[in-house]
mmCIF file of C-alpha atoms and ligand atoms in Angstrom:
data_model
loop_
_atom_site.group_PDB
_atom_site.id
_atom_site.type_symbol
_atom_site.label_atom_id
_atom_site.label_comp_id
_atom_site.label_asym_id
_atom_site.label_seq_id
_atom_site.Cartn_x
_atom_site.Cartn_y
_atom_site.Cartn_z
ATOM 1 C CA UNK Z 1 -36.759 27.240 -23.259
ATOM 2 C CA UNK Z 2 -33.227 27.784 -24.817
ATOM 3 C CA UNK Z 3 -32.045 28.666 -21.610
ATOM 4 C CA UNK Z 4 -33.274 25.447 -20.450
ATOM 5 C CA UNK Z 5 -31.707 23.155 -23.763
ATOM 6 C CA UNK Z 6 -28.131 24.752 -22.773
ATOM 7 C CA UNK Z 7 -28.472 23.968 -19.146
ATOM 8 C CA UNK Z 8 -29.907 20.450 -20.511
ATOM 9 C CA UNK Z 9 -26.812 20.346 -22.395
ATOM 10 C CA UNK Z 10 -24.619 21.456 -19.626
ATOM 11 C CA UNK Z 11 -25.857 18.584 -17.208
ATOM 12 C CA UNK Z 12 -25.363 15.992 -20.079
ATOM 13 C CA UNK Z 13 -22.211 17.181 -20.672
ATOM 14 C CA UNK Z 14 -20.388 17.144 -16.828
ATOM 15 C CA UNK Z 15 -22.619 13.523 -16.736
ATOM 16 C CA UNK Z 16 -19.764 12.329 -19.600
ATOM 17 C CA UNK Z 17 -17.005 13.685 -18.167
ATOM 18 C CA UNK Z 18 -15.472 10.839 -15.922
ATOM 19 C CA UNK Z 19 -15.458 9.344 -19.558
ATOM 20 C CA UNK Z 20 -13.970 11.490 -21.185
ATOM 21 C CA UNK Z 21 -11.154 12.917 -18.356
ATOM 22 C CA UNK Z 22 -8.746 10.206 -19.796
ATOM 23 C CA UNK Z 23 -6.301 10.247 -16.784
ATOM 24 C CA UNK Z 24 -7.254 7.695 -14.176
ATOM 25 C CA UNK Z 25 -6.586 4.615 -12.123
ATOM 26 C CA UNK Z 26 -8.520 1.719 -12.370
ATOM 27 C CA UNK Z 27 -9.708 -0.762 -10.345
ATOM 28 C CA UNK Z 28 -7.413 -1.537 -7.014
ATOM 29 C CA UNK Z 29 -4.172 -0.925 -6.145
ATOM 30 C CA UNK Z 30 -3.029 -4.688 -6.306
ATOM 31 C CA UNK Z 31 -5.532 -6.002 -9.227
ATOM 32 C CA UNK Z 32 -5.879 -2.462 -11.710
ATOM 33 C CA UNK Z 33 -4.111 -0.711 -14.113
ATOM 34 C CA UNK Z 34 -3.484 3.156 -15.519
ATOM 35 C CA UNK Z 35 -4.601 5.372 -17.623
ATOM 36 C CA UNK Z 36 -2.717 8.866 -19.400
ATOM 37 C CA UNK Z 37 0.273 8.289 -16.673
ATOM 38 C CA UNK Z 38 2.713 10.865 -15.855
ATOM 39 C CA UNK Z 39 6.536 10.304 -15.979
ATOM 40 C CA UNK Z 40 8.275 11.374 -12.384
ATOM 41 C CA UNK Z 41 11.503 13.305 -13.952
ATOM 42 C CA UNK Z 42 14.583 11.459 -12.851
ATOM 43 C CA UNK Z 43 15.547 13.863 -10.661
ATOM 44 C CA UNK Z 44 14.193 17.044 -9.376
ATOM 45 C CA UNK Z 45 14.061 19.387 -6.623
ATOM 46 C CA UNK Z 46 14.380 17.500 -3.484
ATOM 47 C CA UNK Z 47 14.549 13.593 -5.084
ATOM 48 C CA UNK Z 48 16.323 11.215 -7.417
ATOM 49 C CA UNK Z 49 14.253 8.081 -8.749
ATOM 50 C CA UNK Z 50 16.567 4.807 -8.530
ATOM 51 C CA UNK Z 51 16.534 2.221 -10.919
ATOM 52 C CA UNK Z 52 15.372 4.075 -14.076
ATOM 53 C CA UNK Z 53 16.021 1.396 -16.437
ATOM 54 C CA UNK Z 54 12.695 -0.561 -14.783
ATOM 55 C CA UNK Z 55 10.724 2.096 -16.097
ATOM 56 C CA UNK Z 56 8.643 1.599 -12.873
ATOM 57 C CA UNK Z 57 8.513 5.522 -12.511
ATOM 58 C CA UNK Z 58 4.811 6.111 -14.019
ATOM 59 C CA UNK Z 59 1.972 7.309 -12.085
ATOM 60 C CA UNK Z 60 -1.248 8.839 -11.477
ATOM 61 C CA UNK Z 61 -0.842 12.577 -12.185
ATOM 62 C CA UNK Z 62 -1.893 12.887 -8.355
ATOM 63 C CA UNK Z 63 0.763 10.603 -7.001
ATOM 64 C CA UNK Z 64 3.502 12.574 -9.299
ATOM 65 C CA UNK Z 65 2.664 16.118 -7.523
ATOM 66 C CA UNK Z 66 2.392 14.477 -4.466
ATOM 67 C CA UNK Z 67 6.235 13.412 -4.596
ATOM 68 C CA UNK Z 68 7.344 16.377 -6.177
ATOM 69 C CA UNK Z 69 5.553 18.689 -3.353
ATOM 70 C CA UNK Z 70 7.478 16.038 -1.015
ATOM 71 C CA UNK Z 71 10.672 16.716 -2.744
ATOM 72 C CA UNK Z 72 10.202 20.505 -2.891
ATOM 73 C CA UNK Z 73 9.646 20.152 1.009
ATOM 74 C CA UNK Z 74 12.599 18.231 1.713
ATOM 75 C CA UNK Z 75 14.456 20.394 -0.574
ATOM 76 C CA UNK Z 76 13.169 23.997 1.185
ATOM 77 C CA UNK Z 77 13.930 22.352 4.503
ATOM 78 C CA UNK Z 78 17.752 21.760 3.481
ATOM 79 C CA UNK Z 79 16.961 18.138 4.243
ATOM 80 C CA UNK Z 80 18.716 15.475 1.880
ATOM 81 C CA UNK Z 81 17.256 14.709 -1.128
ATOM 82 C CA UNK Z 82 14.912 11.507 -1.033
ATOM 83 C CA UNK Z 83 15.165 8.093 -3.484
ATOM 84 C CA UNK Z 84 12.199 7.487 -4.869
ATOM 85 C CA UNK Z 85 12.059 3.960 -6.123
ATOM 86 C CA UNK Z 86 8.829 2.083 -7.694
ATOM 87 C CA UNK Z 87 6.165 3.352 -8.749
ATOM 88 C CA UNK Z 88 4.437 1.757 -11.350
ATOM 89 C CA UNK Z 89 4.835 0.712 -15.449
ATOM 90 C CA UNK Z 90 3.113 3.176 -17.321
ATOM 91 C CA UNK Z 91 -0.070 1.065 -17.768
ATOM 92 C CA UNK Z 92 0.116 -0.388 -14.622
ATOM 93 C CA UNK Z 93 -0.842 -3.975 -13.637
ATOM 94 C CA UNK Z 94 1.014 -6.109 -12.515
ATOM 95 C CA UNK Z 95 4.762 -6.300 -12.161
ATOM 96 C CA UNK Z 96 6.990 -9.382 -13.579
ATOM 97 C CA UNK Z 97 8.719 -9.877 -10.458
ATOM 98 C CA UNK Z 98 8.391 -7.722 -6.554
ATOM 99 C CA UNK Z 99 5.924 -6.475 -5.058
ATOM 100 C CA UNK Z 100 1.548 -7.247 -5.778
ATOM 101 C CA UNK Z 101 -0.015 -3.573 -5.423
ATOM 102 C CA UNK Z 102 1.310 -0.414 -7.425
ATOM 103 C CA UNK Z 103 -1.201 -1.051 -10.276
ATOM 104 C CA UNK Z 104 -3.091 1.724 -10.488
ATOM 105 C CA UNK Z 105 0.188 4.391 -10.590
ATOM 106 C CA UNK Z 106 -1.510 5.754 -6.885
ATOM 107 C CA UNK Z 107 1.348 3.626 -5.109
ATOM 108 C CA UNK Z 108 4.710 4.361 -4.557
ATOM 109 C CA UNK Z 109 8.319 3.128 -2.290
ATOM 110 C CA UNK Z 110 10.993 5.948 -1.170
ATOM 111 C CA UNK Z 111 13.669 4.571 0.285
ATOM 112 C CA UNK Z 112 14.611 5.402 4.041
ATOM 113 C CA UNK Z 113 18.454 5.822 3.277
ATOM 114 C CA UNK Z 114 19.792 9.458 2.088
ATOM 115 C CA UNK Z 115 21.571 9.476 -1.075
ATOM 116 C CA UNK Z 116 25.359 9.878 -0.990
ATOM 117 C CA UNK Z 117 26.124 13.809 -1.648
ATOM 118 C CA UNK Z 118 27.061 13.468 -5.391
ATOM 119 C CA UNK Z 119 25.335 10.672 -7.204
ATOM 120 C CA UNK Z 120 25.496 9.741 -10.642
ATOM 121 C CA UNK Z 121 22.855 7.617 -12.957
ATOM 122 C CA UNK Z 122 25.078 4.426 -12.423
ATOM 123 C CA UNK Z 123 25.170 5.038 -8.657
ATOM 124 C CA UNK Z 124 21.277 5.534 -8.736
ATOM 125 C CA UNK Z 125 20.843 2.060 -10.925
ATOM 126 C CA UNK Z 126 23.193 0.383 -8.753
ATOM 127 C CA UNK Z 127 23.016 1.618 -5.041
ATOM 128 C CA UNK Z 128 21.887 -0.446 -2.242
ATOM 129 C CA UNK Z 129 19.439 0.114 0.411
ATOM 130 C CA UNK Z 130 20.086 0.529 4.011
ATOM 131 C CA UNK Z 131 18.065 -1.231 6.810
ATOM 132 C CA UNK Z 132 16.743 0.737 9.525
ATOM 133 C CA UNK Z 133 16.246 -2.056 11.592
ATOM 134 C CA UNK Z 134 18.720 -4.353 13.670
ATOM 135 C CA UNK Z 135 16.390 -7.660 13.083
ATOM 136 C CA UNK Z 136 18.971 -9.815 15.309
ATOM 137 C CA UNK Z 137 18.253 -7.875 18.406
ATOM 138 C CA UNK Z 138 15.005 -6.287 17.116
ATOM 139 C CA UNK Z 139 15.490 -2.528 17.554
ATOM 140 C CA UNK Z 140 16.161 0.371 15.555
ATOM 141 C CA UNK Z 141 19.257 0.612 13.796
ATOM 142 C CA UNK Z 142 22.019 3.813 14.078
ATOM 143 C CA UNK Z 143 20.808 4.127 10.950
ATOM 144 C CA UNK Z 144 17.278 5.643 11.403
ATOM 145 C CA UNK Z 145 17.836 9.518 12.485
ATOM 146 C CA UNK Z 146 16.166 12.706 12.622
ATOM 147 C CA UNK Z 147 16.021 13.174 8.610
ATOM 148 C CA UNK Z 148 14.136 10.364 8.551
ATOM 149 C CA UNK Z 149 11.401 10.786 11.004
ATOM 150 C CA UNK Z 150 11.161 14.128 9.118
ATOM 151 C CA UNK Z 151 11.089 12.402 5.792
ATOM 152 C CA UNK Z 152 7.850 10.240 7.013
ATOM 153 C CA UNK Z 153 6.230 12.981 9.179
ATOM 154 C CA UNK Z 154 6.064 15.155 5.614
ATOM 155 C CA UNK Z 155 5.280 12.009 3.994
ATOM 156 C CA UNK Z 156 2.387 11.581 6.274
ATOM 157 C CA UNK Z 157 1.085 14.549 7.040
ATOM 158 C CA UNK Z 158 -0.035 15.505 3.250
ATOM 159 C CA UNK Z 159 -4.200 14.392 3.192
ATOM 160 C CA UNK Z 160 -3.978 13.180 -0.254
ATOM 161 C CA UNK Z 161 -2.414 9.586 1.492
ATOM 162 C CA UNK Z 162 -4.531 6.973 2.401
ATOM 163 C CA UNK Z 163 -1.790 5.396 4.330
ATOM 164 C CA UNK Z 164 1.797 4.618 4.401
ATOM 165 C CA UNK Z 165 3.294 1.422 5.171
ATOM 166 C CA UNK Z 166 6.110 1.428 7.646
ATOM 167 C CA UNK Z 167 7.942 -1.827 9.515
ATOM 168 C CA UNK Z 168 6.375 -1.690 13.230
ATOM 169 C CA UNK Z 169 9.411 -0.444 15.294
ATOM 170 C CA UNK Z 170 9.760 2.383 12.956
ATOM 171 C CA UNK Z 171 5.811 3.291 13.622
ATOM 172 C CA UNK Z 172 6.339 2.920 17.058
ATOM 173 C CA UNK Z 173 9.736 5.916 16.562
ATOM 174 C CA UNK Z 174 7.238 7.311 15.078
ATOM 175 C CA UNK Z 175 4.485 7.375 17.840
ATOM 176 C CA UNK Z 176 7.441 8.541 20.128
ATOM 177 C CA UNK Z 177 8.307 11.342 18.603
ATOM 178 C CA UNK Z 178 5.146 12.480 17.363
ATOM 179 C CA UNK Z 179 3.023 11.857 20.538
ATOM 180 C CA UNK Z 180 -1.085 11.708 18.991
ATOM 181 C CA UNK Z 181 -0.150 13.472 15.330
ATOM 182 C CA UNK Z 182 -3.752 12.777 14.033
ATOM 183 C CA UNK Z 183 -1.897 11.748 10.570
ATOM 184 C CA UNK Z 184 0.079 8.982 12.631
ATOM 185 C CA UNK Z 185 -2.983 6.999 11.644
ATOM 186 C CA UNK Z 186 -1.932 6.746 8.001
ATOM 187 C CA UNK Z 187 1.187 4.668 8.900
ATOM 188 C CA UNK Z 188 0.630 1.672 8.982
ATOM 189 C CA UNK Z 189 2.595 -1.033 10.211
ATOM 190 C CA UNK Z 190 3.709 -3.848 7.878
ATOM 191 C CA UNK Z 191 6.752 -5.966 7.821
ATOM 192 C CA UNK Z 192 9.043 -5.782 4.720
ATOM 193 C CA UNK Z 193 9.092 -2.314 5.041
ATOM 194 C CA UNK Z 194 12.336 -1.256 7.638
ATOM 195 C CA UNK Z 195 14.445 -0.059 4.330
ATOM 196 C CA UNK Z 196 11.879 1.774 2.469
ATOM 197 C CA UNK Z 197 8.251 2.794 3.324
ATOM 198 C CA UNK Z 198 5.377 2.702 0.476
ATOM 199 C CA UNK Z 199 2.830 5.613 0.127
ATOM 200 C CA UNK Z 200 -0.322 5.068 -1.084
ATOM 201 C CA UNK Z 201 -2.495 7.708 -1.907
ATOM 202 C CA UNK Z 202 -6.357 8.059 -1.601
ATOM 203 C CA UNK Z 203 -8.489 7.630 -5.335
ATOM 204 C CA UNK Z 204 -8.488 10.853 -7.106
ATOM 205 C CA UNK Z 205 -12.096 12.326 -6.914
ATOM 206 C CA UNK Z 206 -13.092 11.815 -10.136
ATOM 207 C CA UNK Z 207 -11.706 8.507 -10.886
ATOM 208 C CA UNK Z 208 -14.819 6.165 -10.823
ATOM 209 C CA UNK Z 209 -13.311 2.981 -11.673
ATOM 210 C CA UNK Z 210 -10.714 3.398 -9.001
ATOM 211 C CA UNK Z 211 -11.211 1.050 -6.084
ATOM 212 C CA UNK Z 212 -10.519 2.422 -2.404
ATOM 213 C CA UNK Z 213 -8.908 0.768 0.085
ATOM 214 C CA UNK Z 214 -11.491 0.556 3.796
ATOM 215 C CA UNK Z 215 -10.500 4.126 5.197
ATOM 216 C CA UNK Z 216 -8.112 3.810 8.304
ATOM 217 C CA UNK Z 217 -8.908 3.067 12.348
ATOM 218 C CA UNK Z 218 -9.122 6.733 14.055
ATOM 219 C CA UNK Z 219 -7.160 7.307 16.642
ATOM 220 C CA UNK Z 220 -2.852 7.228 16.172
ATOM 221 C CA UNK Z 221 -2.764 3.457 16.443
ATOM 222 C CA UNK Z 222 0.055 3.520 18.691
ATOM 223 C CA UNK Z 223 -1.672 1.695 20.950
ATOM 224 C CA UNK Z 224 -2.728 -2.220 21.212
ATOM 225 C CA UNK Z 225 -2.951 -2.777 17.594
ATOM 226 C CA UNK Z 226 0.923 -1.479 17.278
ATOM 227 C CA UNK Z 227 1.693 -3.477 20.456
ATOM 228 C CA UNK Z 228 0.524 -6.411 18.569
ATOM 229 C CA UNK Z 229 2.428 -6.166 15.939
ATOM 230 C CA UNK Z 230 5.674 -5.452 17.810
ATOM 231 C CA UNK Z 231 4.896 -8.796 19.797
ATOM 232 C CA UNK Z 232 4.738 -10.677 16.251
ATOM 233 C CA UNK Z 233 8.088 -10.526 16.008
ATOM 234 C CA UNK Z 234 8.123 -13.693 13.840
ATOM 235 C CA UNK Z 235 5.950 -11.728 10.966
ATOM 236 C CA UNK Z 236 2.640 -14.105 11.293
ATOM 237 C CA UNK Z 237 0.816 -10.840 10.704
ATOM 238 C CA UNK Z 238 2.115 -10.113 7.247
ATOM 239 C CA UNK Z 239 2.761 -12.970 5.037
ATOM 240 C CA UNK Z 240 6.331 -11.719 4.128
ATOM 241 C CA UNK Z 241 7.720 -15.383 2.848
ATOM 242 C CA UNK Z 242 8.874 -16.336 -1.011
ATOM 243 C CA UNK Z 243 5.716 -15.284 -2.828
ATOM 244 C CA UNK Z 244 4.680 -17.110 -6.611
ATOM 245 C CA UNK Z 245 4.064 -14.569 -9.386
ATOM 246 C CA UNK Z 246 1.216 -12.940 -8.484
ATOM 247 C CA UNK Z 247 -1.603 -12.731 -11.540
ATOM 248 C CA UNK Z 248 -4.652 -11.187 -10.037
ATOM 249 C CA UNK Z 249 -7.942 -10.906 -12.603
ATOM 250 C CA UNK Z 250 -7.446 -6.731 -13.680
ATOM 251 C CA UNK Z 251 -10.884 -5.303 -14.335
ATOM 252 C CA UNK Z 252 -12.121 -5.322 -17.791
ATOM 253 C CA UNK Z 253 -10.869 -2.222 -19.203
ATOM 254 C CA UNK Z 254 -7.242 -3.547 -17.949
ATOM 255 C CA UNK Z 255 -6.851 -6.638 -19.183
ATOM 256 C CA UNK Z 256 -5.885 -5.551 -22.902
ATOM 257 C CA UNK Z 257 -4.750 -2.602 -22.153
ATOM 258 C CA UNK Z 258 -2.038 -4.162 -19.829
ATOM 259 C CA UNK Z 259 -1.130 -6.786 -22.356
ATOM 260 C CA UNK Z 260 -0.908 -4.311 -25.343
HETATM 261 ZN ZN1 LIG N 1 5.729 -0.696 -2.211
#
């Protein structure tokens, strides 16, 4: 009978845990917030974060390994170091001004240029990105090379990422290079995104409230659905125009914890 209380007990207890693990993201990645965030270090092994004085480098403690296993790649490779720019405020929701997902601290942007080989804090609150994309004649710029195929290809290939977002002519460099890569799947491609790409990792397992995103289309998708995309050269796909300030209804357990 005892045996039976503890094991009673036991059940009760693992039934309470998703309450009481305090960590987690909640709700989506464009209407949610953050819970017991983690602070990315402002440099590290294999990455700098840009821009520190948003304090838009708070995440999910997932999403925080996740970049520092990236940067520990890049480093071990003798690649350049990566930028890592934003991730999310340290309760998450939404941001004043930019983009309307990293809520939920499971979202991140790393920027496709390579840092100058000495940088300072200035030079990281002040340095400009680079586009990897020649929009006037619609092709890849000089600027996209062999570190940065590399930089996505490690990006991708980790299975914590639900996808990565990626302009179209870079997925299609992509499909080129990587011929049927099952993980080409996770990039995506999306417009706005030829001088930076944006990770976005799956839900952590034991985050409950944590909305997931519809699981990608198997197969590469450097087929017809890239081809379409390439063809939309005018961005009807994406909506990538002057956006309002966007105020999406957070979940309940947000909305005063974001305000606070
Ligand atoms: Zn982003």
């Amino acid at each position: 009978m005892k045996q039976w209380m503890s094991l009673l007990g036991l059940i009760i207890w693992f039934g309470l845990m998703p309450n009481i693990v305090a960590a987690q993201a909640v709700g989506g990645y464009a209407a949610g917030c953050q819970f017991e965030a983690q602070a990315l270090p402002q440099q590290g092994p294999g990455f700098y974060v840009l821009r520190a004085s948003r304090e838009r480098f708070y995440g999910q403690a997932s999403l925080i390994e996740y970049l520092q296993h990236l940067g520990n790649q890049l480093d071990q490779a003798q690649f350049p170091s990566m930028l890592v720019a934003d991730i999310a405020k340290q309760r998450g929701g939404p941001f004043a001004y930019g983009h309307r997902s990293h809520q939920s601290g499971l979202d991140a942007d790393i920027w496709l240029r390579t840092p100058p080989h000495t940088i300072d804090r200035h030079q990281l609150e002040t340095l400009s990105a680079i586009d990897m994309v020649d929009h006037a004649r619609y092709t890849l710029s000089p600027h996209f090379k062999d570190q940065q195929r590399l930089l996505i290809a490690l990006a991708a290939q980790n299975p914590k990422v639900s996808r990565i977002f990626v302009h179209p002519l870079i997925k299609q460099a992509m499909c080129k290079a990587y011929g049927d890569a099952p993980w080409l799947s996770r990039l995506r491609p999306w417009f706005g995104h030829s001088k930076h790409f944006h990770v976005r990792l799956h839900c952590p397992k034991d985050d409950i409230d944590c909305e997931p995103q519809a699981p990608v289309a198997l197969g590469t998708g450097c087929g017809s659905e890239l081809a379409s995309w390439i063809n939309d050269k005018g961005g009807t796909l994406s909506s990538t125009g002057k956006r309002k300030p966007y105020r999406p209804t957070l979940p309940k357990q947000c909305q005063a914890w974001v305000k606070q």
